[in-house]
Amino acid sequence: MEIRQIAGEQVTFHRFNTVVVGAGAAGMNCAVHLCEFMKRKEIEAPQDRIAVITRGLALGASRMSGSDKQTYYKLGTSPNVPDCAKAFADTLTAAGCCHADLALAEGINSLREFCHLVQAGVAFPTDSVGTFVGYKTDHDPAERATSAGPKTSKFMSECLQKQVERCGIKIFDHQEIAHLLTVGSGKSKRIAGVATMDCGLRIADCGLDSPTATNPQSAIRNPQLRVFLATNIVLAAGGPGEMYKTSVYPKGQFGIHGLALKAGLVAENLTESQFGLASVKFRWNVSGTYMQAIPRIFSTDAHGKQERDFLADFFPSMKAMATDIFLKGYQWPFDPQKIENLGSSLIDVLVFNENQKGRRVFLDFRQNPKGSRSMQPFNIDELEPEAFEYLQGAGALQKIPIERLAHMNPLAIEIYREHDIDLCKEPLEIAVCAQHNNGGFAVNKWWESSIPHAFVIGEMAGTHGVKRPGGSALNAGQVGGLRAAEYIVNAYGGDVTQLPENGSEIERQIRDLMDKLDRWGKSSGRRPQKAIEEIQSRMTASAAHIREENNANESLRSALELCREIRDKGMAATDLPSRIAAIQAEHLALASVAYLKAIVDLLVQGGGSRGSYLVLSPRGIPIHPNVIDPATGEPLAFRPENKDLRDRIQQVEYDESSPDLFRCTFVTPRAAPIGRKSFEPAWRDYREGSIYDL
Ligand SMILES: Cc1cc2nc3c(=O)[nH]c(=O)nc-3n(C[C@H](O)[C@H](O)[C@H](O)COP(=O)(O)OP(=O)(O)OC[C@H]3O[C@@H](n4cnc5c(N)ncnc54)[C@H](O)[C@@H]3O)c2cc1C
């Protein structure tokens, strides 16, 4: 560590071999493996060569998010149903736009990483002979899904953190990433490190509440700039959850997409995110048993009055309606291919429609669904066979939903109790929320980004393609961390960065950052929180699960305007919390332009409804005869998927000279490697390290 004077301020410099940005399940796992691989290569004191940096150890999706039984999707471990990596990879690539080499690596390394978690202490359930018990998601025959309960990813990151601490790796907490430092250009461009603002804030101040200038707890320090230089950077900062107003991402999950894009990393599949039903007071997915218990779904006006069982207008019978509610459990993400013929995603559309009218929607576990006058009352014996047989098999034929839920999954009730919501006493408000980014940054089969020595793992990596099986995000995050760590140590070595020759360029970027913060301190521009709210409203309106070309185009224009305004006028940011919020607003604004540009570009290319979003089009397929477009009085219709685009992955790259700041191009998904060497030549490749030749 050294302290340098830059523009009259003290800046702390740290040097490492590898800096991991983000302390979620992905980042922590990568840090552990880096240490392990360095030890294996007998590199001295690995713990001094690696650092983990995060804005909050207790923040991020891994620590704070989950569902009824949060799923970890791995290669099958059933004692009597065979599974193999190729079949696993085929499932991952089935909906298109997914590199098959990555999918195969996720399959091949799945059990290695799963066992690592077990060794780290995550309590995945076993039976009396030691089988890791699995369940089927979306009918996968190999029962690949498993769970350590509602908080699987929290347990993962906690257990991995203990391993990181045991290794002696330093974790720098409360560090807001303010800038990615770059050196060189073209093919020799590198990310030399990150500049952070030491927020030193309590978690409650760290974006979870609106930062205020008057909060005495948070106004205690000036921003302390730190610089972490490293030979390799692993970006594991999660998804850009705060980009959306209606979101089940934990509060304060900003990510660093805008910073990474500006640094020159190429993104892929930014159009593909996942949306689904979640509770809004306490952000949590209402998937699995929450819906399989078949609660009543109703809406009220903004004040919680005038209850209406709005679903009943759209279903011919109680049987069809109650079965659809049940199916939402394991058909959780909104899926445009499950709308026609009363598919279960019709429910998401209807919930969203109520919200659009200013009404609030609730699940009530104290009552069974209520129908219209023409419908029979709810009768559990009269569900469609798929639902009835499941509930019968689970012994969950009790009278009311809360009893069925308590029988199937008492922890699902407990998690709400921990957050002061008693499902036995009150209804639960829900909405269709942004939940996960399937797209992200382009990586090769070692999870190295478009810039050498910069790796992207976890949700920040765009490895999933159009659709992913539930639970595969956690598997991908672990595998990515393993692969990046292995490559870094074996291909690039363990040296701590030197970088004296680039010192002046780095200092220039730090001076620019300081100047910007100073300017913002004197600016009469808008408050950063206002800019963030504008971005969130725009993204939920135009870039969530319902999209329309003209609307997306207009939103792109206003997103660009906001970026220009921030560049020209700055933001009013006089104290530490507002400066941090201003940094976040600036990179979130840029990220939102990238996402909107990607959406507009794909729609112009003829993209239709796919993955987890619907593209509205007057000449398309009607959603339902009673779902009416208020503008035309005609049934609302959607454009079906354009299947030709399954073999074209959209890439997005920052280009300051482009009128939209970003350039979109298409690449063909990479194939999986075929042909396997016999043991001896493969062993030689391994010994000689040629497996790391790209
Ligand atoms: C409600 C919900 C339910 C889910 N259920 C499942 C499931 O059942 N199965 C499944 O596979 N996946 C699920 N997911 C997705 C999965 O939880 C995430 O994709 C995964 O946990 C992401 O892990 P990560 O390590 O990449 O990022 P995160 O866990 O989000 O960690 C990001 C890290 O980066 C830090 N960070 C972020 N921004 C900054 C910044 N600007 N400066 C400094 N540090 C920063 C954060 O503080 C944190 O330490 C769910 C997600 C949600 C929201």
PDB file of N, CA and C and ligand atoms in Angstrom, residues 22-27 54-56 59-62 65-67 70-71 175-177 236-238 248-249 253-256 285 435-436 458-459 468 471-474, ligand 1:
ATOM      1  N   GLY A  22     -16.749  -7.511  -6.304  1.00  0.00           N
ATOM      2  CA  GLY A  22     -18.038  -8.132  -5.963  1.00  0.00           C
ATOM      3  C   GLY A  22     -17.823  -9.302  -5.013  1.00  0.00           C
ATOM      4  N   ALA A  23     -18.643  -9.337  -3.973  1.00  0.00           N
ATOM      5  CA  ALA A  23     -18.489 -10.356  -2.930  1.00  0.00           C
ATOM      6  C   ALA A  23     -19.720 -11.245  -2.839  1.00  0.00           C
ATOM      7  N   GLY A  24     -20.381 -11.456  -3.983  1.00  0.00           N
ATOM      8  CA  GLY A  24     -21.507 -12.397  -4.005  1.00  0.00           C
ATOM      9  C   GLY A  24     -20.977 -13.821  -4.126  1.00  0.00           C
ATOM     10  N   ALA A  25     -21.875 -14.744  -4.418  1.00  0.00           N
ATOM     11  CA  ALA A  25     -21.469 -16.149  -4.510  1.00  0.00           C
ATOM     12  C   ALA A  25     -20.396 -16.340  -5.590  1.00  0.00           C
ATOM     13  N   ALA A  26     -20.506 -15.611  -6.694  1.00  0.00           N
ATOM     14  CA  ALA A  26     -19.539 -15.783  -7.784  1.00  0.00           C
ATOM     15  C   ALA A  26     -18.170 -15.237  -7.399  1.00  0.00           C
ATOM     16  N   GLY A  27     -18.126 -14.011  -6.912  1.00  0.00           N
ATOM     17  CA  GLY A  27     -16.850 -13.374  -6.592  1.00  0.00           C
ATOM     18  C   GLY A  27     -16.093 -14.116  -5.496  1.00  0.00           C
ATOM     19  N   THR A  54     -15.950  -4.759  -2.472  1.00  0.00           N
ATOM     20  CA  THR A  54     -17.407  -4.690  -2.609  1.00  0.00           C
ATOM     21  C   THR A  54     -17.956  -3.430  -1.962  1.00  0.00           C
ATOM     22  N   ARG A  55     -19.122  -2.994  -2.464  1.00  0.00           N
ATOM     23  CA  ARG A  55     -19.759  -1.846  -1.813  1.00  0.00           C
ATOM     24  C   ARG A  55     -20.463  -2.285  -0.537  1.00  0.00           C
ATOM     25  N   GLY A  56     -20.676  -3.578  -0.384  1.00  0.00           N
ATOM     26  CA  GLY A  56     -21.324  -4.033   0.847  1.00  0.00           C
ATOM     27  C   GLY A  56     -21.310  -5.547   0.894  1.00  0.00           C
ATOM     28  N   LEU A  59     -24.617  -7.016   0.846  1.00  0.00           N
ATOM     29  CA  LEU A  59     -25.513  -6.591  -0.246  1.00  0.00           C
ATOM     30  C   LEU A  59     -25.426  -7.565  -1.418  1.00  0.00           C
ATOM     31  N   GLY A  60     -26.164  -7.259  -2.472  1.00  0.00           N
ATOM     32  CA  GLY A  60     -26.113  -8.085  -3.686  1.00  0.00           C
ATOM     33  C   GLY A  60     -27.173  -9.175  -3.668  1.00  0.00           C
ATOM     34  N   ALA A  61     -27.414  -9.722  -4.868  1.00  0.00           N
ATOM     35  CA  ALA A  61     -28.496 -10.710  -5.027  1.00  0.00           C
ATOM     36  C   ALA A  61     -28.208 -11.987  -4.244  1.00  0.00           C
ATOM     37  N   SER A  62     -26.957 -12.453  -4.236  1.00  0.00           N
ATOM     38  CA  SER A  62     -26.680 -13.717  -3.543  1.00  0.00           C
ATOM     39  C   SER A  62     -27.027 -13.596  -2.062  1.00  0.00           C
ATOM     40  N   SER A  65     -31.311 -12.243  -1.832  1.00  0.00           N
ATOM     41  CA  SER A  65     -32.473 -12.655  -2.634  1.00  0.00           C
ATOM     42  C   SER A  65     -32.759 -14.135  -2.503  1.00  0.00           C
ATOM     43  N   GLY A  66     -33.977 -14.490  -2.879  1.00  0.00           N
ATOM     44  CA  GLY A  66     -34.325 -15.901  -2.893  1.00  0.00           C
ATOM     45  C   GLY A  66     -35.783 -16.109  -3.238  1.00  0.00           C
ATOM     46  N   SER A  67     -36.236 -17.301  -2.978  1.00  0.00           N
ATOM     47  CA  SER A  67     -37.617 -17.655  -3.303  1.00  0.00           C
ATOM     48  C   SER A  67     -38.060 -18.732  -2.326  1.00  0.00           C
ATOM     49  N   GLN A  70     -34.908 -21.694  -3.052  1.00  0.00           N
ATOM     50  CA  GLN A  70     -34.058 -21.132  -4.108  1.00  0.00           C
ATOM     51  C   GLN A  70     -33.260 -22.261  -4.764  1.00  0.00           C
ATOM     52  N   THR A  71     -33.326 -22.282  -6.081  1.00  0.00           N
ATOM     53  CA  THR A  71     -32.864 -23.454  -6.819  1.00  0.00           C
ATOM     54  C   THR A  71     -31.408 -23.363  -7.250  1.00  0.00           C
ATOM     55  N   GLN A 175     -16.632  -0.222  -0.488  1.00  0.00           N
ATOM     56  CA  GLN A 175     -15.920   0.443  -1.590  1.00  0.00           C
ATOM     57  C   GLN A 175     -16.843   0.534  -2.792  1.00  0.00           C
ATOM     58  N   GLU A 176     -17.267   1.752  -3.098  1.00  0.00           N
ATOM     59  CA  GLU A 176     -18.092   1.959  -4.285  1.00  0.00           C
ATOM     60  C   GLU A 176     -17.161   2.110  -5.486  1.00  0.00           C
ATOM     61  N   ILE A 177     -17.381   1.303  -6.512  1.00  0.00           N
ATOM     62  CA  ILE A 177     -16.518   1.421  -7.697  1.00  0.00           C
ATOM     63  C   ILE A 177     -16.876   2.726  -8.418  1.00  0.00           C
ATOM     64  N   ALA A 236     -17.365  -9.188 -10.868  1.00  0.00           N
ATOM     65  CA  ALA A 236     -18.429 -10.066 -10.353  1.00  0.00           C
ATOM     66  C   ALA A 236     -19.431  -9.221  -9.570  1.00  0.00           C
ATOM     67  N   ALA A 237     -19.800  -8.079 -10.166  1.00  0.00           N
ATOM     68  CA  ALA A 237     -20.626  -7.108  -9.436  1.00  0.00           C
ATOM     69  C   ALA A 237     -22.123  -7.318  -9.638  1.00  0.00           C
ATOM     70  N   GLY A 238     -22.523  -8.439 -10.217  1.00  0.00           N
ATOM     71  CA  GLY A 238     -23.948  -8.765 -10.308  1.00  0.00           C
ATOM     72  C   GLY A 238     -24.694  -7.982 -11.373  1.00  0.00           C
ATOM     73  N   VAL A 248     -37.277  -7.047  -8.240  1.00  0.00           N
ATOM     74  CA  VAL A 248     -37.125  -7.892  -7.056  1.00  0.00           C
ATOM     75  C   VAL A 248     -35.638  -8.044  -6.709  1.00  0.00           C
ATOM     76  N   TYR A 249     -34.788  -7.395  -7.470  1.00  0.00           N
ATOM     77  CA  TYR A 249     -33.380  -7.340  -7.054  1.00  0.00           C
ATOM     78  C   TYR A 249     -33.336  -6.627  -5.706  1.00  0.00           C
ATOM     79  N   GLN A 253     -28.591  -2.729  -5.347  1.00  0.00           N
ATOM     80  CA  GLN A 253     -27.816  -3.550  -6.283  1.00  0.00           C
ATOM     81  C   GLN A 253     -27.685  -2.786  -7.616  1.00  0.00           C
ATOM     82  N   PHE A 254     -26.669  -1.927  -7.679  1.00  0.00           N
ATOM     83  CA  PHE A 254     -26.481  -1.102  -8.881  1.00  0.00           C
ATOM     84  C   PHE A 254     -25.670  -1.821  -9.954  1.00  0.00           C
ATOM     85  N   GLY A 255     -24.701  -2.623  -9.508  1.00  0.00           N
ATOM     86  CA  GLY A 255     -23.802  -3.213 -10.486  1.00  0.00           C
ATOM     87  C   GLY A 255     -22.876  -2.153 -11.067  1.00  0.00           C
ATOM     88  N   ILE A 256     -22.121  -2.531 -12.085  1.00  0.00           N
ATOM     89  CA  ILE A 256     -21.166  -1.581 -12.693  1.00  0.00           C
ATOM     90  C   ILE A 256     -21.180  -1.701 -14.217  1.00  0.00           C
ATOM     91  N   ASN A 285     -39.137 -13.588  -4.592  1.00  0.00           N
ATOM     92  CA  ASN A 285     -39.898 -14.260  -5.657  1.00  0.00           C
ATOM     93  C   ASN A 285     -41.039 -15.075  -5.068  1.00  0.00           C
ATOM     94  N   GLN A 435     -35.919  -9.522 -12.527  1.00  0.00           N
ATOM     95  CA  GLN A 435     -35.311 -10.441 -11.559  1.00  0.00           C
ATOM     96  C   GLN A 435     -33.884 -10.847 -11.910  1.00  0.00           C
ATOM     97  N   HIS A 436     -33.572 -10.934 -13.184  1.00  0.00           N
ATOM     98  CA  HIS A 436     -32.249 -11.458 -13.535  1.00  0.00           C
ATOM     99  C   HIS A 436     -31.890 -11.023 -14.937  1.00  0.00           C
ATOM    100  N   GLY A 458     -20.386 -14.640 -12.883  1.00  0.00           N
ATOM    101  CA  GLY A 458     -21.654 -14.430 -12.179  1.00  0.00           C
ATOM    102  C   GLY A 458     -22.658 -13.764 -13.096  1.00  0.00           C
ATOM    103  N   GLU A 459     -23.570 -13.027 -12.500  1.00  0.00           N
ATOM    104  CA  GLU A 459     -24.646 -12.442 -13.294  1.00  0.00           C
ATOM    105  C   GLU A 459     -24.141 -11.391 -14.281  1.00  0.00           C
ATOM    106  N   ARG A 468     -33.071 -19.611 -19.629  1.00  0.00           N
ATOM    107  CA  ARG A 468     -32.230 -20.523 -18.850  1.00  0.00           C
ATOM    108  C   ARG A 468     -33.109 -21.294 -17.892  1.00  0.00           C
ATOM    109  N   GLY A 471     -32.350 -21.765 -11.701  1.00  0.00           N
ATOM    110  CA  GLY A 471     -31.266 -22.296 -10.874  1.00  0.00           C
ATOM    111  C   GLY A 471     -29.933 -22.362 -11.586  1.00  0.00           C
ATOM    112  N   SER A 472     -29.948 -22.202 -12.927  1.00  0.00           N
ATOM    113  CA  SER A 472     -28.683 -22.335 -13.651  1.00  0.00           C
ATOM    114  C   SER A 472     -27.791 -21.106 -13.471  1.00  0.00           C
ATOM    115  N   ALA A 473     -28.357 -20.000 -12.977  1.00  0.00           N
ATOM    116  CA  ALA A 473     -27.517 -18.810 -12.755  1.00  0.00           C
ATOM    117  C   ALA A 473     -26.486 -19.098 -11.666  1.00  0.00           C
ATOM    118  N   LEU A 474     -26.918 -19.783 -10.621  1.00  0.00           N
ATOM    119  CA  LEU A 474     -25.988 -20.050  -9.521  1.00  0.00           C
ATOM    120  C   LEU A 474     -24.900 -21.025  -9.968  1.00  0.00           C
TER     121      LEU A 474
HETATM  122  C1  LIG B   1     -35.408 -12.741  -6.015  1.00  0.00           C
HETATM  123  C2  LIG B   1     -34.353 -13.526  -6.729  1.00  0.00           C
HETATM  124  C3  LIG B   1     -34.413 -14.905  -6.740  1.00  0.00           C
HETATM  125  C4  LIG B   1     -33.447 -15.644  -7.411  1.00  0.00           C
HETATM  126  N1  LIG B   1     -33.523 -17.001  -7.424  1.00  0.00           N
HETATM  127  C5  LIG B   1     -32.588 -17.716  -8.071  1.00  0.00           C
HETATM  128  C6  LIG B   1     -32.631 -19.134  -8.069  1.00  0.00           C
HETATM  129  O1  LIG B   1     -33.524 -19.763  -7.486  1.00  0.00           O
HETATM  130  N2  LIG B   1     -31.637 -19.798  -8.721  1.00  0.00           N
HETATM  131  C7  LIG B   1     -30.643 -19.157  -9.394  1.00  0.00           C
HETATM  132  O2  LIG B   1     -29.773 -19.808  -9.983  1.00  0.00           O
HETATM  133  N3  LIG B   1     -30.591 -17.803  -9.404  1.00  0.00           N
HETATM  134  C8  LIG B   1     -31.520 -17.087  -8.761  1.00  0.00           C
HETATM  135  N4  LIG B   1     -31.450 -15.722  -8.778  1.00  0.00           N
HETATM  136  C9  LIG B   1     -30.310 -15.080  -9.439  1.00  0.00           C
HETATM  137  C10 LIG B   1     -29.063 -15.185  -8.567  1.00  0.00           C
HETATM  138  O3  LIG B   1     -29.408 -14.999  -7.210  1.00  0.00           O
HETATM  139  C11 LIG B   1     -28.032 -14.144  -8.968  1.00  0.00           C
HETATM  140  O4  LIG B   1     -27.845 -14.168 -10.360  1.00  0.00           O
HETATM  141  C12 LIG B   1     -26.706 -14.413  -8.296  1.00  0.00           C
HETATM  142  O5  LIG B   1     -26.856 -14.497  -6.901  1.00  0.00           O
HETATM  143  C13 LIG B   1     -25.726 -13.303  -8.656  1.00  0.00           C
HETATM  144  O6  LIG B   1     -24.522 -13.559  -7.987  1.00  0.00           O
HETATM  145  P1  LIG B   1     -23.273 -12.647  -8.287  1.00  0.00           P
HETATM  146  O7  LIG B   1     -22.202 -13.106  -7.349  1.00  0.00           O
HETATM  147  O8  LIG B   1     -22.992 -12.606  -9.719  1.00  0.00           O
HETATM  148  O9  LIG B   1     -23.751 -11.161  -7.896  1.00  0.00           O
HETATM  149  P2  LIG B   1     -24.370 -10.601  -6.492  1.00  0.00           P
HETATM  150  O10 LIG B   1     -24.666 -11.669  -5.546  1.00  0.00           O
HETATM  151  O11 LIG B   1     -25.437  -9.672  -6.894  1.00  0.00           O
HETATM  152  O12 LIG B   1     -23.128  -9.800  -5.914  1.00  0.00           O
HETATM  153  C14 LIG B   1     -22.716  -8.574  -6.450  1.00  0.00           C
HETATM  154  C15 LIG B   1     -21.601  -8.032  -5.581  1.00  0.00           C
HETATM  155  O13 LIG B   1     -21.087  -6.852  -6.192  1.00  0.00           O
HETATM  156  C16 LIG B   1     -21.181  -5.747  -5.304  1.00  0.00           C
HETATM  157  N5  LIG B   1     -21.478  -4.549  -6.093  1.00  0.00           N
HETATM  158  C17 LIG B   1     -22.534  -4.326  -6.886  1.00  0.00           C
HETATM  159  N6  LIG B   1     -22.457  -3.096  -7.422  1.00  0.00           N
HETATM  160  C18 LIG B   1     -21.315  -2.536  -6.944  1.00  0.00           C
HETATM  161  C19 LIG B   1     -20.697  -1.270  -7.104  1.00  0.00           C
HETATM  162  N7  LIG B   1     -21.247  -0.324  -7.879  1.00  0.00           N
HETATM  163  N8  LIG B   1     -19.534  -1.025  -6.450  1.00  0.00           N
HETATM  164  C20 LIG B   1     -18.982  -1.988  -5.662  1.00  0.00           C
HETATM  165  N9  LIG B   1     -19.517  -3.191  -5.455  1.00  0.00           N
HETATM  166  C21 LIG B   1     -20.673  -3.458  -6.099  1.00  0.00           C
HETATM  167  C22 LIG B   1     -22.335  -6.143  -4.379  1.00  0.00           C
HETATM  168  O14 LIG B   1     -22.278  -5.420  -3.170  1.00  0.00           O
HETATM  169  C23 LIG B   1     -22.065  -7.632  -4.202  1.00  0.00           C
HETATM  170  O15 LIG B   1     -21.005  -7.836  -3.285  1.00  0.00           O
HETATM  171  C24 LIG B   1     -32.399 -14.962  -8.097  1.00  0.00           C
HETATM  172  C25 LIG B   1     -32.327 -13.577  -8.080  1.00  0.00           C
HETATM  173  C26 LIG B   1     -33.291 -12.856  -7.398  1.00  0.00           C
HETATM  174  C27 LIG B   1     -33.189 -11.354  -7.387  1.00  0.00           C
END
